[in-house]
Coordinates of N, CA, C and O in Angstrom, one line a residue:
E9 N -1.0 -7.9 5.4 CA 0.1 -8.1 6.4 C 1.1 -7.0 6.4 O 1.7 -6.7 7.4
I10 N 1.4 -6.5 5.2 CA 2.4 -5.4 5.2 C 2.0 -4.2 6.0 O 2.8 -3.6 6.7
N11 N 0.7 -3.8 5.9 CA 0.2 -2.7 6.7 C 0.3 -3.0 8.2 O 0.6 -2.1 9.0
E12 N 0.1 -4.2 8.6 CA 0.2 -4.6 10.0 C 1.6 -4.5 10.5 O 1.9 -4.0 11.6
V13 N 2.6 -4.9 9.6 CA 4.0 -4.7 10.0 C 4.3 -3.3 10.2 O 5.0 -2.9 11.2
I14 N 3.8 -2.4 9.4 CA 4.1 -0.9 9.5 C 3.5 -0.4 10.8 O 4.1 0.3 11.6
R15 N 2.2 -0.8 11.0 CA 1.5 -0.3 12.3 C 2.3 -0.9 13.5 O 2.4 -0.2 14.5
T16 N 2.7 -2.1 13.5 CA 3.4 -2.7 14.6 C 4.7 -2.0 14.9 O 5.1 -1.8 16.0
Y17 N 5.4 -1.5 13.8 CA 6.7 -0.8 14.0 C 6.4 0.5 14.7 O 7.2 0.9 15.6
F18 N 5.4 1.3 14.4 CA 5.1 2.6 15.0 C 4.3 2.5 16.3 O 4.3 3.5 17.1
R19 N 3.6 1.4 16.5 CA 2.7 1.3 17.7 C 3.4 1.6 19.0 O 2.8 2.4 19.8
P20 N 4.6 1.1 19.4 CA 5.2 1.4 20.7 C 5.4 2.9 20.9 O 5.1 3.4 22.0
S21 N 5.8 3.7 19.9 CA 6.0 5.1 20.2 C 4.7 5.8 20.3 O 4.5 6.8 21.1
E22 N 3.7 5.4 19.5 CA 2.3 6.0 19.6 C 1.7 5.7 21.0 O 1.1 6.6 21.6
I23 N 1.9 4.5 21.5 CA 1.3 4.2 22.8 C 2.0 5.0 23.9 O 1.3 5.5 24.8
A24 N 3.3 5.1 23.8 CA 4.0 6.0 24.7 C 3.6 7.4 24.7 O 3.4 8.0 25.8
L25 N 3.3 8.0 23.6 CA 2.8 9.3 23.5 C 1.4 9.5 24.1 O 1.1 10.4 24.8
L26 N 0.6 8.5 23.8 CA -0.8 8.5 24.3 C -0.8 8.5 25.8 O -1.5 9.2 26.5
K27 N 0.0 7.6 26.4 CA 0.1 7.4 27.9 C 0.7 8.7 28.5 O 0.2 9.2 29.5
T28 N 1.8 9.1 27.9 CA 2.5 10.3 28.5 C 1.6 11.5 28.4 O 1.6 12.3 29.4
G29 N 0.9 11.7 27.3 CA 0.1 12.9 27.2 C -1.3 12.8 27.7 O -2.1 13.7 27.6
C30 N -1.6 11.6 28.3 CA -3.0 11.3 28.8 C -4.0 11.7 27.7 O -5.0 12.4 28.0
M31 N -3.8 11.1 26.5 CA -4.7 11.4 25.4 C -5.4 10.2 24.9 O -5.0 9.1 25.2
D32 N -6.6 10.4 24.3 CA -7.3 9.3 23.7 C -6.8 8.9 22.3 O -6.9 7.8 21.9
N33 N -6.3 9.9 21.5 CA -5.8 9.6 20.2 C -4.8 10.7 19.8 O -4.7 11.7 20.5
L34 N -4.1 10.4 18.8 CA -3.0 11.3 18.3 C -3.4 12.1 17.1 O -2.6 12.8 16.5
D35 N -4.7 12.0 16.7 CA -5.1 12.8 15.5 C -5.0 14.2 15.7 O -5.1 14.8 16.8
G36 N -4.7 14.9 14.6 CA -4.5 16.4 14.7 C -3.1 16.8 14.6 O -2.2 16.2 14.0
P37 N -2.8 17.9 15.3 CA -1.4 18.5 15.2 C -0.3 17.6 15.6 O 0.8 17.7 15.0
I38 N -0.5 16.8 16.6 CA 0.6 16.0 17.1 C 1.0 15.0 16.0 O 2.2 14.8 15.7
M39 N 0.0 14.3 15.4 CA 0.3 13.3 14.4 C 0.8 14.0 13.1 O 1.7 13.4 12.5
N40 N 0.4 15.2 12.8 CA 0.9 15.9 11.7 C 2.4 16.2 11.8 O 3.2 16.0 10.9
V41 N 2.8 16.6 13.0 CA 4.2 16.9 13.3 C 5.0 15.6 13.2 O 6.1 15.5 12.7
L42 N 4.5 14.5 13.8 CA 5.1 13.2 13.7 C 5.3 12.8 12.3 O 6.4 12.3 11.9
R43 N 4.3 12.9 11.5 CA 4.4 12.5 10.1 C 5.5 13.3 9.3 O 6.2 12.8 8.5
K44 N 5.6 14.6 9.6 CA 6.6 15.4 9.0 C 8.0 15.0 9.4 O 8.9 14.9 8.6
S45 N 8.1 14.6 10.7 CA 9.4 14.1 11.2 C 9.7 12.8 10.5 O 10.9 12.5 10.1
F46 N 8.7 11.9 10.4 CA 8.9 10.6 9.7 C 9.3 10.8 8.3 O 10.2 10.1 7.8
Q47 N 8.7 11.8 7.6 CA 9.0 12.1 6.2 C 10.5 12.5 6.1 O 11.2 12.1 5.1
S48 N 11.0 13.3 7.0 CA 12.4 13.8 6.9 C 13.4 12.7 7.2 O 14.6 12.8 6.7
N49 N 13.0 11.6 7.8 CA 13.9 10.5 8.2 C 13.4 9.2 7.6 O 13.8 8.1 8.1
W50 N 12.7 9.2 6.5 CA 12.0 8.0 6.0 C 12.9 6.9 5.6 O 12.7 5.8 5.9
R51 N 14.1 7.2 5.0 CA 15.0 6.2 4.6 C 15.5 5.4 5.8 O 15.5 4.1 5.8
Q52 N 15.9 6.1 6.9 CA 16.4 5.4 8.0 C 15.3 4.6 8.7 O 15.6 3.4 9.2
I53 N 14.2 5.2 8.8 CA 13.0 4.5 9.4 C 12.7 3.2 8.6 O 12.5 2.1 9.2
F54 N 12.6 3.4 7.3 CA 12.2 2.2 6.5 C 13.3 1.1 6.6 O 12.9 0.0 6.6
Q55 N 14.5 1.5 6.6 CA 15.6 0.5 6.8 C 15.4 -0.3 8.1 O 15.5 -1.5 8.1
K56 N 15.2 0.5 9.2 CA 15.0 -0.2 10.5 C 13.7 -1.1 10.4 O 13.8 -2.2 11.0
L57 N 12.7 -0.6 9.8 CA 11.5 -1.4 9.7 C 11.7 -2.7 9.0 O 11.3 -3.8 9.5
T58 N 12.4 -2.7 7.9 CA 12.7 -3.9 7.1 C 13.7 -4.8 7.8 O 13.8 -6.0 7.5
E59 N 14.5 -4.2 8.6 CA 15.5 -5.1 9.4 C 14.7 -5.8 10.5 O 15.0 -7.0 10.8
M60 N 13.8 -5.1 11.1 CA 13.0 -5.7 12.2 C 12.0 -6.8 11.7 O 11.7 -7.8 12.4
Y61 N 11.5 -6.5 10.5 CA 10.4 -7.4 9.9 C 10.9 -7.7 8.5 O 10.4 -7.1 7.5
P62 N 11.8 -8.7 8.3 CA 12.4 -8.9 7.0 C 11.3 -9.4 6.0 O 10.4 -10.2 6.3
I63 N 11.4 -8.9 4.8 CA 10.5 -9.2 3.7 C 10.6 -10.7 3.4 O 9.7 -11.4 3.0
D64 N 11.8 -11.3 3.5 CA 12.1 -12.7 3.2 C 11.1 -13.6 4.0 O 10.7 -14.6 3.5
K65 N 10.7 -13.2 5.2 CA 9.8 -14.0 6.0 C 8.4 -14.1 5.3 O 7.8 -15.1 5.3
L66 N 8.0 -12.9 4.8 CA 6.7 -12.9 4.1 C 6.8 -13.7 2.8 O 5.8 -14.4 2.5
V67 N 7.9 -13.6 2.1 CA 8.1 -14.4 0.9 C 8.0 -15.9 1.3 O 7.3 -16.7 0.6
D68 N 8.7 -16.3 2.3 CA 8.6 -17.7 2.8 C 7.2 -18.1 3.1 O 6.8 -19.2 2.8
K69 N 6.4 -17.2 3.7 CA 5.1 -17.5 4.1 C 4.2 -17.7 2.8 O 3.4 -18.7 2.7
I70 N 4.4 -16.8 1.8 CA 3.7 -16.9 0.6 C 4.0 -18.2 -0.1 O 3.2 -19.0 -0.6
Q71 N 5.3 -18.5 -0.2 CA 5.8 -19.7 -0.9 C 5.4 -20.9 -0.2 O 5.1 -22.0 -0.9
G72 N 5.3 -20.9 1.1 CA 4.8 -22.1 1.8 C 3.4 -22.4 1.5 O 3.0 -23.6 1.6
T73 N 2.6 -21.4 1.1 CA 1.2 -21.6 0.8 C 1.0 -21.9 -0.7 O 0.3 -22.8 -1.1
L74 N 1.6 -21.0 -1.5 CA 1.4 -21.1 -3.0 C 2.4 -21.8 -3.8 O 2.1 -22.3 -4.9
N75 N 3.6 -21.9 -3.3 CA 4.7 -22.5 -4.0 C 4.8 -22.1 -5.5 O 4.9 -22.9 -6.4
I76 N 4.9 -20.8 -5.7 CA 4.9 -20.2 -7.0 C 6.3 -20.5 -7.6 O 7.3 -20.3 -7.0
G77 N 6.2 -21.0 -8.9 CA 7.5 -21.3 -9.6 C 8.3 -22.4 -8.8 O 9.5 -22.4 -9.0
E78 N 7.6 -23.2 -8.1 CA 8.3 -24.2 -7.3 C 9.4 -23.7 -6.4 O 10.4 -24.3 -6.1
G79 N 9.2 -22.4 -5.9 CA 10.1 -21.8 -5.0 C 11.5 -21.4 -5.5 O 12.4 -21.3 -4.8
S80 N 11.5 -21.2 -6.9 CA 12.8 -21.0 -7.5 C 13.4 -19.7 -7.0 O 12.7 -18.8 -6.5
A81 N 14.8 -19.6 -7.0 CA 15.5 -18.4 -6.5 C 15.0 -17.1 -7.3 O 14.9 -16.1 -6.7
Q82 N 14.8 -17.3 -8.6 CA 14.4 -16.1 -9.4 C 13.0 -15.6 -9.0 O 12.8 -14.4 -8.9
I83 N 12.1 -16.6 -8.8 CA 10.8 -16.2 -8.4 C 10.8 -15.5 -7.0 O 10.2 -14.5 -6.8
N84 N 11.6 -16.1 -6.1 CA 11.7 -15.5 -4.7 C 12.3 -14.2 -4.8 O 11.8 -13.3 -4.0
A85 N 13.3 -13.9 -5.6 CA 13.9 -12.6 -5.8 C 12.8 -11.6 -6.3 O 12.8 -10.5 -5.8
S86 N 12.0 -12.0 -7.3 CA 11.0 -11.2 -7.8 C 9.9 -10.9 -6.8 O 9.5 -9.7 -6.7
L87 N 9.5 -11.9 -6.0 CA 8.6 -11.6 -4.9 C 9.1 -10.7 -3.9 O 8.4 -9.8 -3.4
T88 N 10.4 -10.8 -3.5 CA 11.0 -10.0 -2.5 C 11.0 -8.5 -3.1 O 10.7 -7.6 -2.3
K89 N 11.4 -8.4 -4.3 CA 11.4 -7.0 -4.9 C 10.0 -6.4 -4.9 O 9.9 -5.2 -4.5
Y90 N 9.1 -7.2 -5.3 CA 7.7 -6.7 -5.4 C 7.2 -6.3 -4.0 O 6.6 -5.2 -3.8
L91 N 7.4 -7.2 -3.0 CA 6.9 -7.0 -1.7 C 7.6 -5.8 -1.0 O 7.0 -5.1 -0.2
T92 N 8.9 -5.6 -1.3 CA 9.6 -4.5 -0.7 C 9.0 -3.2 -1.3 O 8.8 -2.3 -0.5
R93 N 8.7 -3.2 -2.6 CA 8.1 -2.0 -3.2 C 6.7 -1.7 -2.6 O 6.4 -0.6 -2.3
M94 N 5.9 -2.8 -2.4 CA 4.6 -2.6 -1.8 C 4.7 -2.1 -0.4 O 3.9 -1.3 0.1
C95 N 5.7 -2.6 0.4 CA 5.9 -2.2 1.7 C 6.3 -0.7 1.7 O 5.8 0.1 2.6
E96 N 7.1 -0.3 0.8 CA 7.6 1.1 0.7 C 6.4 2.0 0.4 O 6.2 3.0 1.0
I97 N 5.5 1.5 -0.5 CA 4.3 2.3 -0.9 C 3.4 2.5 0.3 O 2.9 3.5 0.7
S98 N 3.2 1.4 1.0 CA 2.3 1.4 2.2 C 2.9 2.3 3.3 O 2.2 3.0 4.0
F99 N 4.3 2.2 3.4 CA 5.0 3.1 4.4 C 4.7 4.6 4.0 O 4.5 5.4 4.9
Y100 N 4.9 4.9 2.7 CA 4.6 6.3 2.3 C 3.2 6.7 2.6 O 2.9 7.8 3.1
F101 N 2.2 5.8 2.4 CA 0.8 6.1 2.7 C 0.7 6.4 4.2 O 0.0 7.4 4.6
Y102 N 1.4 5.7 5.1 CA 1.3 5.8 6.5 C 1.9 7.2 7.0 O 1.3 7.8 7.8
I103 N 3.0 7.6 6.4 CA 3.6 8.8 6.9 C 3.2 10.0 6.1 O 3.6 11.2 6.4
S104 N 2.3 9.9 5.1 CA 1.8 11.0 4.4 C 0.9 11.9 5.2 O 0.3 11.4 6.1
D105 N 0.9 13.2 4.9 CA 0.1 14.1 5.7 C -0.7 14.9 4.7 O -0.1 15.8 4.0
P106 N -2.0 14.7 4.5 CA -2.8 13.8 5.2 C -2.5 12.3 4.9 O -2.0 12.1 3.8
P107 N -2.9 11.4 5.8 CA -2.6 10.0 5.5 C -3.4 9.5 4.2 O -4.5 10.0 3.9
L108 N -2.8 8.6 3.5 CA -3.4 8.1 2.3 C -3.8 6.6 2.5 O -3.1 5.9 3.3
Y109 N -4.8 6.2 1.8 CA -5.3 4.8 2.0 C -5.6 4.2 0.6 O -6.2 4.9 -0.2
G110 N -5.2 3.0 0.5 CA -5.6 2.2 -0.7 C -5.9 0.8 -0.3 O -5.3 0.3 0.7
D111 N -6.9 0.2 -0.9 CA -7.3 -1.1 -0.5 C -6.8 -2.2 -1.5 O -7.3 -2.4 -2.6
A112 N -5.7 -2.8 -1.1 CA -5.0 -3.8 -1.9 C -5.9 -5.0 -2.3 O -5.7 -5.7 -3.3
S113 N -6.9 -5.2 -1.4 CA -7.8 -6.3 -1.7 C -8.6 -6.1 -3.0 O -9.2 -7.0 -3.5
K114 N -8.7 -4.9 -3.5 CA -9.4 -4.6 -4.7 C -8.7 -5.0 -5.9 O -9.2 -5.1 -7.0
I115 N -7.3 -5.3 -5.8 CA -6.6 -5.7 -7.0 C -7.1 -7.0 -7.5 O -7.4 -8.0 -6.7
G116 N -7.4 -7.1 -8.8 CA -8.0 -8.3 -9.4 C -9.5 -8.3 -9.4 O -10.1 -9.2 -10.0
E117 N -10.1 -7.4 -8.7 CA -11.6 -7.3 -8.7 C -12.2 -6.9 -10.0 O -11.6 -6.1 -10.7
R118 N -13.2 -7.6 -10.4 CA -13.9 -7.3 -11.7 C -15.0 -6.3 -11.3 O -15.9 -6.5 -10.5
V119 N -15.0 -5.1 -12.0 CA -16.0 -4.1 -11.8 C -16.4 -3.4 -13.1 O -15.7 -3.5 -14.1
P120 N -17.6 -2.8 -13.1 CA -18.0 -2.1 -14.3 C -17.2 -0.7 -14.3 O -17.0 -0.1 -13.3
F121 N -16.7 -0.4 -15.5 CA -15.9 0.8 -15.6 C -16.8 2.1 -15.4 O -17.9 2.3 -15.9
K122 N -16.2 2.9 -14.5 CA -16.8 4.2 -14.2 C -15.7 5.3 -14.4 O -14.8 5.3 -13.6
P123 N -15.8 6.2 -15.3 CA -14.8 7.1 -15.6 C -14.5 8.1 -14.4 O -13.4 8.6 -14.3
T124 N -15.4 8.2 -13.5 CA -15.2 9.1 -12.3 C -14.3 8.4 -11.3 O -13.7 9.1 -10.5
V125 N -14.2 7.1 -11.3 CA -13.4 6.4 -10.3 C -12.3 5.5 -10.8 O -11.5 5.0 -10.1
H126 N -12.3 5.3 -12.2 CA -11.3 4.4 -12.8 C -10.6 5.2 -13.9 O -11.2 6.0 -14.6
D127 N -9.3 4.8 -14.1 CA -8.5 5.2 -15.3 C -8.1 3.9 -16.0 O -7.7 3.0 -15.4
S128 N -8.3 4.0 -17.3 CA -7.9 2.8 -18.1 C -6.4 2.8 -18.2 O -5.7 3.8 -18.5
F129 N -5.8 1.7 -17.8 CA -4.3 1.5 -17.7 C -3.8 1.5 -19.1 O -2.7 1.9 -19.4
D130 N -4.5 0.9 -20.0 CA -4.0 0.7 -21.4 C -5.3 0.5 -22.3 O -6.0 -0.4 -22.2
G131 N -5.5 1.5 -23.2 CA -6.6 1.4 -24.1 C -7.9 2.1 -23.6 O -7.9 2.8 -22.6
F132 N -8.9 1.9 -24.4 CA -10.1 2.6 -24.1 C -11.2 1.6 -23.6 O -11.3 0.5 -24.0
I133 N -11.9 2.1 -22.6 CA -13.0 1.2 -22.0 C -14.2 2.1 -22.0 O -14.2 3.3 -21.5
K134 N -15.3 1.5 -22.4 CA -16.6 2.2 -22.4 C -17.2 2.2 -21.0 O -17.0 1.2 -20.3
P135 N -18.0 3.2 -20.6 CA -18.6 3.2 -19.3 C -19.5 1.9 -19.2 O -20.1 1.4 -20.1
K136 N -19.5 1.3 -18.0 CA -20.2 0.1 -17.6 C -19.6 -1.2 -18.2 O -20.0 -2.2 -17.9
E137 N -18.6 -1.1 -19.1 CA -17.9 -2.3 -19.6 C -17.1 -2.9 -18.4 O -16.5 -2.2 -17.6
M138 N -17.1 -4.2 -18.3 CA -16.4 -4.9 -17.2 C -14.9 -4.7 -17.4 O -14.4 -4.8 -18.5
C139 N -14.2 -4.5 -16.3 CA -12.8 -4.3 -16.3 C -12.2 -5.0 -15.0 O -13.0 -5.3 -14.1
V140 N -10.9 -5.1 -14.9 CA -10.2 -5.6 -13.8 C -9.3 -4.5 -13.1 O -8.6 -3.8 -13.8
V141 N -9.4 -4.4 -11.8 CA -8.6 -3.4 -11.1 C -7.1 -3.9 -11.0 O -6.9 -5.0 -10.5
I142 N -6.2 -3.1 -11.6 CA -4.8 -3.5 -11.6 C -4.1 -2.8 -10.4 O -3.3 -3.4 -9.7
L143 N -4.5 -1.5 -10.2 CA -4.0 -0.8 -9.0 C -5.2 -0.1 -8.3 O -6.0 0.5 -9.0
P144 N -5.4 -0.2 -7.0 CA -6.5 0.3 -6.4 C -6.5 1.8 -6.3 O -5.4 2.4 -6.4
S145 N -7.6 2.4 -6.1 CA -7.6 3.9 -5.9 C -7.0 4.3 -4.6 O -6.8 3.5 -3.7
V146 N -6.5 5.5 -4.5 CA -5.9 6.0 -3.3 C -6.8 7.2 -2.8 O -7.2 8.0 -3.6
H147 N -7.0 7.1 -1.5 CA -7.9 8.1 -0.9 C -7.2 8.8 0.2 O -6.3 8.3 0.9
K148 N -7.7 10.1 0.5 CA -7.2 10.9 1.6 C -8.0 10.6 2.9 O -9.2 10.4 2.8
L149 N -7.3 10.5 4.0 CA -7.8 10.3 5.3 C -8.4 9.0 5.7 O -8.2 8.5 6.7
T150 N -9.3 8.5 4.8 CA -9.9 7.1 5.1 C -10.1 6.5 3.7 O -10.0 7.1 2.7
L151 N -10.5 5.2 3.7 CA -10.8 4.5 2.5 C -12.0 5.0 1.8 O -12.2 4.9 0.6
D152 N -12.8 5.7 2.5 CA -14.0 6.3 1.9 C -13.8 7.8 1.7 O -14.7 8.5 1.2
G153 N -12.6 8.3 1.9 CA -12.3 9.7 1.8 C -12.2 10.1 0.3 O -12.3 9.3 -0.6
E154 N -11.8 11.4 0.1 CA -11.7 12.0 -1.2 C -10.7 11.1 -2.0 O -9.6 10.7 -1.6
V155 N -11.1 10.9 -3.3 CA -10.2 10.1 -4.2 C -9.0 11.0 -4.6 O -9.2 12.0 -5.2
F156 N -7.8 10.5 -4.3 CA -6.6 11.2 -4.6 C -6.1 10.7 -5.9 O -5.6 11.5 -6.7
I157 N -6.1 9.4 -6.2 CA -5.7 8.8 -7.4 C -6.8 7.8 -7.8 O -7.1 6.9 -7.0
K158 N -7.3 7.8 -9.0 CA -8.3 6.8 -9.5 C -7.7 5.5 -9.6 O -6.4 5.3 -9.8
A159 N -8.5 4.4 -9.5 CA -8.0 3.1 -9.7 C -7.6 2.9 -11.1 O -8.3 3.3 -12.0
S160 N -6.6 2.1 -11.4 CA -6.1 1.8 -12.7 C -6.7 0.4 -13.1 O -6.6 -0.5 -12.3
V161 N -7.3 0.4 -14.3 CA -8.0 -0.8 -14.7 C -7.7 -1.2 -16.1 O -7.2 -0.4 -16.9
L162 N -7.9 -2.5 -16.4 CA -7.8 -3.0 -17.8 C -9.1 -3.7 -18.1 O -9.8 -4.2 -17.3
P163 N -9.5 -3.7 -19.4 CA -10.7 -4.4 -19.9 C -10.5 -5.9 -19.5 O -9.4 -6.4 -19.5
I164 N -11.7 -6.5 -19.2 CA -11.7 -8.0 -18.9 C -11.0 -8.8 -20.1 O -10.3 -9.7 -19.8
N165 N -11.2 -8.4 -21.3 CA -10.7 -9.1 -22.5 C -9.4 -8.6 -23.0 O -9.0 -8.8 -24.1
Y166 N -8.6 -7.9 -22.1 CA -7.3 -7.4 -22.5 C -6.4 -8.5 -22.9 O -6.2 -9.5 -22.2
D167 N -5.7 -8.3 -24.1 CA -4.7 -9.2 -24.6 C -3.3 -8.7 -24.2 O -2.9 -7.6 -24.6
F168 N -2.7 -9.4 -23.3 CA -1.3 -9.0 -22.9 C -0.3 -9.4 -24.0 O -0.3 -10.5 -24.5
P169 N 0.5 -8.4 -24.4 CA 1.5 -8.7 -25.4 C 2.6 -9.6 -24.9 O 3.0 -9.5 -23.7
L170 N 2.9 -10.6 -25.6 CA 3.9 -11.6 -25.2 C 5.2 -11.3 -25.8 O 5.5 -10.9 -26.8

């Protein structure tokens, strides 16, 4: 949903450019220049984006479904902080040149460890040992593009220190 919020924010200007320039897409030099402009003004753009689409609404939606911590103020504040950071990361991905992609749906996925695509977040994992994706891999241009950052994983049997 965060990615959709970001796309929705930029969509009106992209549609206007497509119509004005009689183009089918903005890929190439035009989008590269736009991304550079977005990067130089990212704080202002991000602030406008979060004012137009408040993170609190997403927290309310999550809490309406999951009721984490019985909706306590502390839990809601933690969710807001986490989702704001996730929105910021997704925003950086969107304005990056070349664009970066990560598949958040991979978080929590159980996969066999492959040193070519995974980095152990903490500790040693043997090849083919089952692990859990903590942070998804980051790719250039598309989700199937060149791996920019390997996925961070933990062994299935990892003991979290308390």
